[in-house]
Amino acid sequence: MQLIKGSEVAAKVLAECQQDIAALAALGHKPGLAVVLVGDDPASRAYVRSKDKKCRDLGLHSVKLELPAETTQEELLAHIAALNADPAVHGILVQSPPPKHIDESAVVLAIDPRKDVDGFHPVNVAKLALEDSSGFVPCTPAGCQRLLLDAGVETSGAKVVVLGRSMIVGKPMALLLMAKGKGGDATVTVAHSRTKNLAEVTREADIIIAAIGRPNFVRAEHVKEGVVIIDVGINRVEDPGSEKGYKIVGDVAFDEVAPKCRAITPVPGGVGPMTIAMLMANTIKACKQLVGA
Ligand code: NDP
């Protein structure tokens, strides 16, 4: 069984980013990412901090905008308009979820699609469906595809089951895997909460991408021998024995499923580190496209 170590692949992606950053610096450009947080949700705050830190570590220009929970929709849209117009900012991300009074889809629509490094704007969703490589692919599924490529997993002609149909993971993942070319050309089935006889569906799969947000949901009976699994899930479960009182587990019951796998990602240390690395890569791509480098 091959353990697909996301931290190692993420380090490779970041090393590639560094080369691009040096090439852009030689031309007088510095990629910039703005991360906007509304409110004080502790998990969101931690995500924003780690994105800001990663930018600074790489030598990117980083703008961290932490706005109070009472920020109005209008005020937030004004901040986004200012970032759209700021030539030092090439990527803009509004941390999800915003407070309830904010209309998230209006926020996504307000971001200049050329700076939409999350890949959530309808223009970028369409570009993904159209296989137009100038668009931005959402970071998590892009990271999963890179993990498969790096692990030497052949997707062409493979039967892939994507578990979950969210706009952040499942749906773009399916589009990437069914696209023509390297890392694609798969026969994709998307399963979700209404799927009947799920175990029968997943047992057919050569590759499973698990993105449902249910701890240890995928069990040994869901998979066939020799399957490759990318576990996107990040779930907190109680762990009274640990210092924090909880631990993070994936959507896959790793201990019982891993022995049947040809390859599998761990949680943590699998998809998680890839997401932030792909965000850096998307920011650099946005910079290159905006400055014409
Ligand atoms: P969502 O809650 O938006 O979507 C979950 C999907 O799973 C839905 O399509 C839902 O079906 C489906 N689902 C839920 N329960 C079942 C079930 N019992 N059987 C079959 N399908 C089911 O989650 P996300 O896509 O945002 O995230 C999924 C997981 O990935 C979470 O654990 C999240 O924390 C993690 N994640 C990890 C990231 C990383 O960087 N590693 C980044 C983003 C997410 P339906 O549509 O019918 O409701």
CSV table of C-alpha atoms and ligand atoms in Angstrom, one decimal:
chain,number,residue,atom,x,y,z
A,1,MET,CA,0.0,0.0,0.0
A,2,GLN,CA,1.3,3.4,-1.0
A,3,LEU,CA,0.7,6.3,1.3
A,4,ILE,CA,0.2,9.4,-0.8
A,5,LYS,CA,1.9,12.1,1.3
A,6,GLY,CA,0.2,15.4,0.6
A,7,SER,CA,2.7,17.4,2.6
A,8,GLU,CA,5.5,16.2,0.3
A,9,VAL,CA,3.6,16.9,-2.9
A,10,ALA,CA,2.6,20.3,-1.5
A,11,ALA,CA,6.3,21.1,-0.8
A,12,LYS,CA,7.0,20.3,-4.5
A,13,VAL,CA,4.2,22.6,-5.7
A,14,LEU,CA,5.5,25.4,-3.4
A,15,ALA,CA,9.0,24.9,-4.8
A,16,GLU,CA,7.6,25.4,-8.3
A,17,CYS,CA,5.8,28.5,-7.0
A,18,GLN,CA,9.1,29.9,-5.8
A,19,GLN,CA,10.7,29.5,-9.2
A,20,ASP,CA,7.8,31.3,-10.8
A,21,ILE,CA,8.0,34.1,-8.1
A,22,ALA,CA,11.7,34.5,-8.9
A,23,ALA,CA,11.0,34.7,-12.6
A,24,LEU,CA,8.3,37.3,-12.0
A,25,ALA,CA,10.5,39.3,-9.7
A,26,ALA,CA,13.1,39.5,-12.5
A,27,LEU,CA,10.4,41.2,-14.5
A,28,GLY,CA,9.5,43.6,-11.6
A,29,HIS,CA,6.4,41.8,-10.5
A,30,LYS,CA,5.3,40.4,-7.1
A,31,PRO,CA,2.1,38.3,-6.9
A,32,GLY,CA,-0.3,39.5,-4.3
A,33,LEU,CA,-3.2,37.8,-2.5
A,34,ALA,CA,-5.9,39.4,-0.5
A,35,VAL,CA,-7.8,37.3,2.0
A,36,VAL,CA,-10.9,38.8,3.5
A,37,LEU,CA,-12.5,37.5,6.7
A,38,VAL,CA,-15.8,38.8,8.0
A,39,GLY,CA,-16.5,38.0,11.7
A,40,ASP,CA,-14.5,36.1,14.2
A,41,ASP,CA,-15.2,32.4,13.6
A,42,PRO,CA,-12.1,30.7,15.2
A,43,ALA,CA,-11.7,28.1,12.4
A,44,SER,CA,-12.0,30.7,9.6
A,45,ARG,CA,-9.6,33.0,11.5
A,46,ALA,CA,-7.1,30.1,11.7
A,47,TYR,CA,-7.4,29.4,7.9
A,48,VAL,CA,-6.9,33.1,7.1
A,49,ARG,CA,-3.8,33.3,9.3
A,50,SER,CA,-2.3,30.2,7.7
A,51,LYS,CA,-2.9,31.6,4.2
A,52,ASP,CA,-1.4,34.9,5.1
A,53,LYS,CA,1.6,33.2,6.7
A,54,LYS,CA,2.1,30.9,3.6
A,55,CYS,CA,2.1,34.0,1.4
A,56,ARG,CA,4.6,35.8,3.5
A,57,ASP,CA,6.9,32.7,3.7
A,58,LEU,CA,6.9,32.5,0.0
A,59,GLY,CA,7.6,36.2,-0.4
A,60,LEU,CA,4.2,37.1,-1.9
A,61,HIS,CA,2.4,40.4,-1.2
A,62,SER,CA,-0.3,39.5,1.4
A,63,VAL,CA,-3.3,41.6,2.3
A,64,LYS,CA,-5.2,40.3,5.3
A,65,LEU,CA,-8.5,42.2,5.8
A,66,GLU,CA,-10.2,41.2,9.0
A,67,LEU,CA,-13.6,42.9,9.1
A,68,PRO,CA,-16.1,42.9,12.1
A,69,ALA,CA,-19.1,40.6,12.1
A,70,GLU,CA,-21.4,43.7,11.7
A,71,THR,CA,-19.9,44.6,8.4
A,72,THR,CA,-22.7,45.2,5.9
A,73,GLN,CA,-23.0,43.7,2.5
A,74,GLU,CA,-22.5,47.1,1.0
A,75,GLU,CA,-19.3,47.7,3.0
A,76,LEU,CA,-17.9,44.3,2.0
A,77,LEU,CA,-18.7,44.9,-1.7
A,78,ALA,CA,-16.9,48.2,-1.4
A,79,HIS,CA,-13.8,46.5,0.0
A,80,ILE,CA,-13.9,43.9,-2.9
A,81,ALA,CA,-14.3,46.7,-5.5
A,82,ALA,CA,-11.2,48.4,-4.0
A,83,LEU,CA,-9.2,45.1,-4.2
A,84,ASN,CA,-10.4,44.5,-7.7
A,85,ALA,CA,-8.9,47.9,-8.6
A,86,ASP,CA,-5.7,47.4,-6.7
A,87,PRO,CA,-2.8,46.5,-9.1
A,88,ALA,CA,-0.8,45.0,-6.3
A,89,VAL,CA,-3.5,42.4,-5.6
A,90,HIS,CA,-3.8,39.6,-8.2
A,91,GLY,CA,-5.9,37.1,-6.1
A,92,ILE,CA,-8.9,37.8,-3.9
A,93,LEU,CA,-10.5,35.3,-1.5
A,94,VAL,CA,-13.4,35.8,0.9
A,95,GLN,CA,-13.2,33.2,3.6
A,96,SER,CA,-16.3,31.1,3.8
A,97,PRO,CA,-18.7,31.0,5.6
A,98,PRO,CA,-19.5,34.7,6.0
A,99,PRO,CA,-22.0,35.8,8.6
A,100,LYS,CA,-25.7,35.0,7.8
A,101,HIS,CA,-26.6,38.6,6.7
A,102,ILE,CA,-24.1,38.4,3.9
A,103,ASP,CA,-25.2,37.0,0.5
A,104,GLU,CA,-22.3,34.8,-0.4
A,105,SER,CA,-23.2,34.4,-4.0
A,106,ALA,CA,-23.3,38.2,-4.5
A,107,VAL,CA,-19.9,38.4,-2.9
A,108,VAL,CA,-18.5,35.8,-5.3
A,109,LEU,CA,-20.0,37.6,-8.3
A,110,ALA,CA,-18.4,40.9,-7.1
A,111,ILE,CA,-14.9,39.4,-7.4
A,112,ASP,CA,-13.1,40.1,-10.7
A,113,PRO,CA,-13.0,36.6,-12.3
A,114,ARG,CA,-9.4,37.3,-13.3
A,115,LYS,CA,-8.6,37.6,-9.5
A,116,ASP,CA,-11.0,34.8,-8.4
A,117,VAL,CA,-8.2,32.4,-7.2
A,118,ASP,CA,-10.8,30.2,-5.4
A,119,GLY,CA,-12.4,29.5,-8.7
A,120,PHE,CA,-16.0,30.0,-7.5
A,121,HIS,CA,-17.1,32.8,-9.9
A,122,PRO,CA,-19.5,31.5,-12.5
A,123,VAL,CA,-17.0,32.6,-15.2
A,124,ASN,CA,-14.4,30.2,-13.8
A,125,VAL,CA,-17.0,27.5,-13.2
A,126,ALA,CA,-17.9,27.8,-16.9
A,127,LYS,CA,-14.3,27.8,-18.0
A,128,LEU,CA,-13.7,24.5,-16.0
A,129,ALA,CA,-16.7,22.9,-17.8
A,130,LEU,CA,-15.5,24.3,-21.1
A,131,GLU,CA,-11.9,23.0,-20.5
A,132,ASP,CA,-10.6,26.5,-20.9
A,133,SER,CA,-7.3,26.5,-19.1
A,134,SER,CA,-7.2,30.2,-18.6
A,135,GLY,CA,-9.8,29.8,-15.7
A,136,PHE,CA,-9.1,29.1,-12.1
A,137,VAL,CA,-9.9,25.6,-10.7
A,138,PRO,CA,-11.0,25.4,-7.1
A,139,CYS,CA,-7.9,24.6,-5.0
A,140,THR,CA,-9.0,21.4,-3.2
A,141,PRO,CA,-10.0,19.4,-6.3
A,142,ALA,CA,-7.0,20.8,-8.2
A,143,GLY,CA,-4.8,19.5,-5.3
A,144,CYS,CA,-6.5,16.1,-5.5
A,145,GLN,CA,-5.8,15.8,-9.2
A,146,ARG,CA,-2.2,16.8,-8.6
A,147,LEU,CA,-1.9,14.1,-5.9
A,148,LEU,CA,-3.1,11.4,-8.4
A,149,LEU,CA,-0.7,12.7,-11.1
A,150,ASP,CA,2.2,12.7,-8.7
A,151,ALA,CA,1.5,9.3,-7.3
A,152,GLY,CA,1.5,8.0,-10.9
A,153,VAL,CA,-2.2,6.9,-10.8
A,154,GLU,CA,-3.6,6.5,-14.3
A,155,THR,CA,-6.9,8.2,-14.6
A,156,SER,CA,-7.5,7.6,-18.3
A,157,GLY,CA,-10.2,5.0,-18.6
A,158,ALA,CA,-10.4,4.5,-14.9
A,159,LYS,CA,-13.7,4.2,-13.1
A,160,VAL,CA,-13.8,7.0,-10.6
A,161,VAL,CA,-16.5,7.6,-7.9
A,162,VAL,CA,-16.6,11.1,-6.5
A,163,LEU,CA,-18.4,11.0,-3.2
A,164,GLY,CA,-20.1,14.4,-2.7
A,165,ARG,CA,-21.4,17.0,-5.2
A,166,SER,CA,-20.5,20.3,-3.5
A,167,MET,CA,-19.5,23.3,-5.7
A,168,ILE,CA,-16.2,23.5,-3.7
A,169,VAL,CA,-15.1,19.9,-4.1
A,170,GLY,CA,-17.3,17.2,-5.6
A,171,LYS,CA,-18.6,18.9,-8.7
A,172,PRO,CA,-15.4,20.5,-9.9
A,173,MET,CA,-13.5,17.3,-9.1
A,174,ALA,CA,-15.9,15.4,-11.4
A,175,LEU,CA,-15.3,18.0,-14.2
A,176,LEU,CA,-11.6,17.8,-13.8
A,177,LEU,CA,-11.5,14.0,-13.9
A,178,MET,CA,-13.8,13.7,-17.0
A,179,ALA,CA,-11.9,16.5,-18.9
A,180,LYS,CA,-9.8,15.4,-21.8
A,181,GLY,CA,-6.1,14.9,-21.2
A,182,LYS,CA,-3.6,14.2,-18.5
A,183,GLY,CA,-5.2,13.7,-15.1
A,184,GLY,CA,-8.6,13.3,-16.8
A,185,ASP,CA,-10.2,11.0,-19.3
A,186,ALA,CA,-11.8,9.0,-16.4
A,187,THR,CA,-15.3,7.5,-16.4
A,188,VAL,CA,-16.8,9.5,-13.5
A,189,THR,CA,-19.8,8.7,-11.2
A,190,VAL,CA,-20.8,11.3,-8.7
A,191,ALA,CA,-22.6,9.9,-5.6
A,192,HIS,CA,-24.4,11.9,-3.0
A,193,SER,CA,-26.9,11.5,-0.1
A,194,ARG,CA,-29.7,10.3,-2.5
A,195,THR,CA,-27.5,7.7,-4.2
A,196,LYS,CA,-29.1,4.2,-3.8
A,197,ASN,CA,-26.9,1.2,-2.9
A,198,LEU,CA,-23.9,3.3,-2.3
A,199,ALA,CA,-21.6,0.5,-1.4
A,200,GLU,CA,-22.4,-1.3,-4.7
A,201,VAL,CA,-21.5,1.9,-6.6
A,202,THR,CA,-18.2,2.6,-4.7
A,203,ARG,CA,-17.1,-1.1,-5.0
A,204,GLU,CA,-16.9,-0.6,-8.8
A,205,ALA,CA,-14.4,2.2,-8.4
A,206,ASP,CA,-10.7,2.1,-9.3
A,207,ILE,CA,-10.4,5.5,-7.7
A,208,ILE,CA,-12.5,7.0,-5.0
A,209,ILE,CA,-12.5,10.7,-4.1
A,210,ALA,CA,-14.3,11.0,-0.7
A,211,ALA,CA,-15.7,14.5,0.0
A,212,ILE,CA,-18.8,14.1,2.1
A,213,GLY,CA,-17.8,15.4,5.6
A,214,ARG,CA,-18.8,12.3,7.5
A,215,PRO,CA,-16.1,10.9,9.8
A,216,ASN,CA,-14.9,7.4,8.9
A,217,PHE,CA,-17.9,6.9,6.6
A,218,VAL,CA,-16.2,4.8,3.9
A,219,ARG,CA,-15.6,1.3,5.3
A,220,ALA,CA,-13.9,-1.8,4.0
A,221,GLU,CA,-17.2,-3.1,2.5
A,222,HIS,CA,-17.4,0.1,0.3
A,223,VAL,CA,-14.2,-0.6,-1.6
A,224,LYS,CA,-12.6,-3.3,-3.8
A,225,GLU,CA,-9.1,-4.6,-3.5
A,226,GLY,CA,-6.5,-2.3,-5.2
A,227,VAL,CA,-8.5,0.9,-5.1
A,228,VAL,CA,-6.9,4.3,-4.9
A,229,ILE,CA,-8.5,6.7,-2.4
A,230,ILE,CA,-8.1,10.4,-2.0
A,231,ASP,CA,-9.7,11.4,1.3
A,232,VAL,CA,-10.8,15.0,1.3
A,233,GLY,CA,-12.7,14.9,4.6
A,234,ILE,CA,-11.7,16.9,7.6
A,235,ASN,CA,-13.8,15.9,10.5
A,236,ARG,CA,-13.4,16.7,14.2
A,237,VAL,CA,-14.2,13.7,16.5
A,238,GLU,CA,-14.0,13.5,20.2
A,239,ASP,CA,-10.7,12.1,21.6
A,240,PRO,CA,-10.8,12.3,25.4
A,241,GLY,CA,-7.2,10.8,25.5
A,242,SER,CA,-5.7,13.7,23.6
A,243,GLU,CA,-4.6,17.1,24.9
A,244,LYS,CA,-7.2,19.0,22.8
A,245,GLY,CA,-10.0,16.6,23.5
A,246,TYR,CA,-10.5,16.0,19.8
A,247,LYS,CA,-8.8,14.7,16.7
A,248,ILE,CA,-9.1,15.2,13.0
A,249,VAL,CA,-10.2,12.2,10.9
A,250,GLY,CA,-11.2,11.8,7.2
A,251,ASP,CA,-14.3,10.5,5.5
A,252,VAL,CA,-12.6,7.1,5.2
A,253,ALA,CA,-12.1,4.6,8.1
A,254,PHE,CA,-8.3,4.5,7.4
A,255,ASP,CA,-7.3,1.6,9.5
A,256,GLU,CA,-9.7,-0.9,8.0
A,257,VAL,CA,-9.7,0.5,4.4
A,258,ALA,CA,-6.0,1.1,3.9
A,259,PRO,CA,-5.0,-2.6,3.7
A,260,LYS,CA,-7.3,-3.0,0.7
A,261,CYS,CA,-5.9,0.0,-1.1
A,262,ARG,CA,-3.2,0.3,-3.8
A,263,ALA,CA,-2.7,3.9,-2.5
A,264,ILE,CA,-4.5,6.2,-0.1
A,265,THR,CA,-4.0,9.7,1.4
A,266,PRO,CA,-3.7,10.1,5.2
A,267,VAL,CA,-5.8,12.6,7.2
A,268,PRO,CA,-4.2,14.9,8.3
A,269,GLY,CA,-1.3,15.4,5.9
A,270,GLY,CA,-3.1,14.4,2.7
A,271,VAL,CA,-5.3,16.8,0.8
A,272,GLY,CA,-5.2,19.6,3.4
A,273,PRO,CA,-1.7,20.9,2.6
A,274,MET,CA,-2.4,20.7,-1.1
A,275,THR,CA,-5.3,23.1,-0.9
A,276,ILE,CA,-3.2,26.0,0.4
A,277,ALA,CA,-0.3,25.1,-2.1
A,278,MET,CA,-2.8,25.3,-5.0
A,279,LEU,CA,-4.0,28.6,-3.7
A,280,MET,CA,-0.5,30.0,-4.0
A,281,ALA,CA,-0.2,28.5,-7.5
A,282,ASN,CA,-3.5,30.1,-8.5
A,283,THR,CA,-2.3,33.5,-7.2
A,284,ILE,CA,0.8,33.2,-9.3
A,285,LYS,CA,-1.2,32.2,-12.3
A,286,ALA,CA,-3.5,35.2,-11.8
A,287,CYS,CA,-0.5,37.5,-11.5
A,288,LYS,CA,1.1,36.1,-14.7
A,289,GLN,CA,-2.2,36.6,-16.6
A,290,LEU,CA,-2.9,40.1,-15.3
A,291,VAL,CA,0.6,41.4,-16.0
A,292,GLY,CA,1.0,39.4,-19.3
A,293,ALA,CA,4.1,37.6,-18.1
B,1,NDP,P1,-20.6,19.7,1.7
B,1,NDP,O1,-21.3,19.5,3.0
B,1,NDP,O2,-20.9,21.0,1.0
B,1,NDP,O3,-21.0,18.5,0.7
B,1,NDP,C1,-21.1,17.2,1.2
B,1,NDP,C2,-21.5,16.3,0.1
B,1,NDP,O4,-21.5,15.0,0.5
B,1,NDP,C3,-23.0,16.6,-0.4
B,1,NDP,O5,-23.0,16.5,-1.8
B,1,NDP,C4,-23.8,15.5,0.2
B,1,NDP,O6,-24.9,15.1,-0.5
B,1,NDP,C5,-22.8,14.4,0.3
B,1,NDP,N1,-23.2,13.5,1.4
B,1,NDP,C6,-23.4,13.8,2.7
B,1,NDP,N2,-23.7,12.7,3.4
B,1,NDP,C7,-23.7,11.7,2.6
B,1,NDP,C8,-23.9,10.3,2.7
B,1,NDP,N3,-24.3,9.7,3.9
B,1,NDP,N4,-23.8,9.5,1.6
B,1,NDP,C9,-23.5,10.0,0.4
B,1,NDP,N5,-23.2,11.3,0.2
B,1,NDP,C10,-23.3,12.1,1.3
B,1,NDP,O7,-19.1,19.4,2.0
B,1,NDP,P2,-17.8,19.9,1.2
B,1,NDP,O8,-17.8,19.4,-0.2
B,1,NDP,O9,-17.6,21.4,1.5
B,1,NDP,O10,-16.7,19.2,2.1
B,1,NDP,C11,-16.6,17.8,2.2
B,1,NDP,C12,-15.6,17.4,3.2
B,1,NDP,O11,-14.3,17.8,2.7
B,1,NDP,C13,-15.7,18.0,4.6
B,1,NDP,O12,-15.2,17.1,5.5
B,1,NDP,C14,-14.8,19.2,4.5
B,1,NDP,O13,-14.3,19.6,5.8
B,1,NDP,C15,-13.7,18.7,3.7
B,1,NDP,N6,-12.9,19.7,3.0
B,1,NDP,C16,-11.6,19.6,3.0
B,1,NDP,C17,-10.8,20.5,2.4
B,1,NDP,C18,-9.3,20.4,2.4
B,1,NDP,O14,-8.6,21.3,2.2
B,1,NDP,N7,-8.8,19.1,2.7
B,1,NDP,C19,-11.4,21.7,1.6
B,1,NDP,C20,-12.8,21.6,1.5
B,1,NDP,C21,-13.6,20.7,2.2
B,1,NDP,P3,-26.1,16.0,-0.9
B,1,NDP,O15,-25.6,17.0,-2.0
B,1,NDP,O16,-27.2,15.1,-1.4
B,1,NDP,O17,-26.5,16.7,0.4
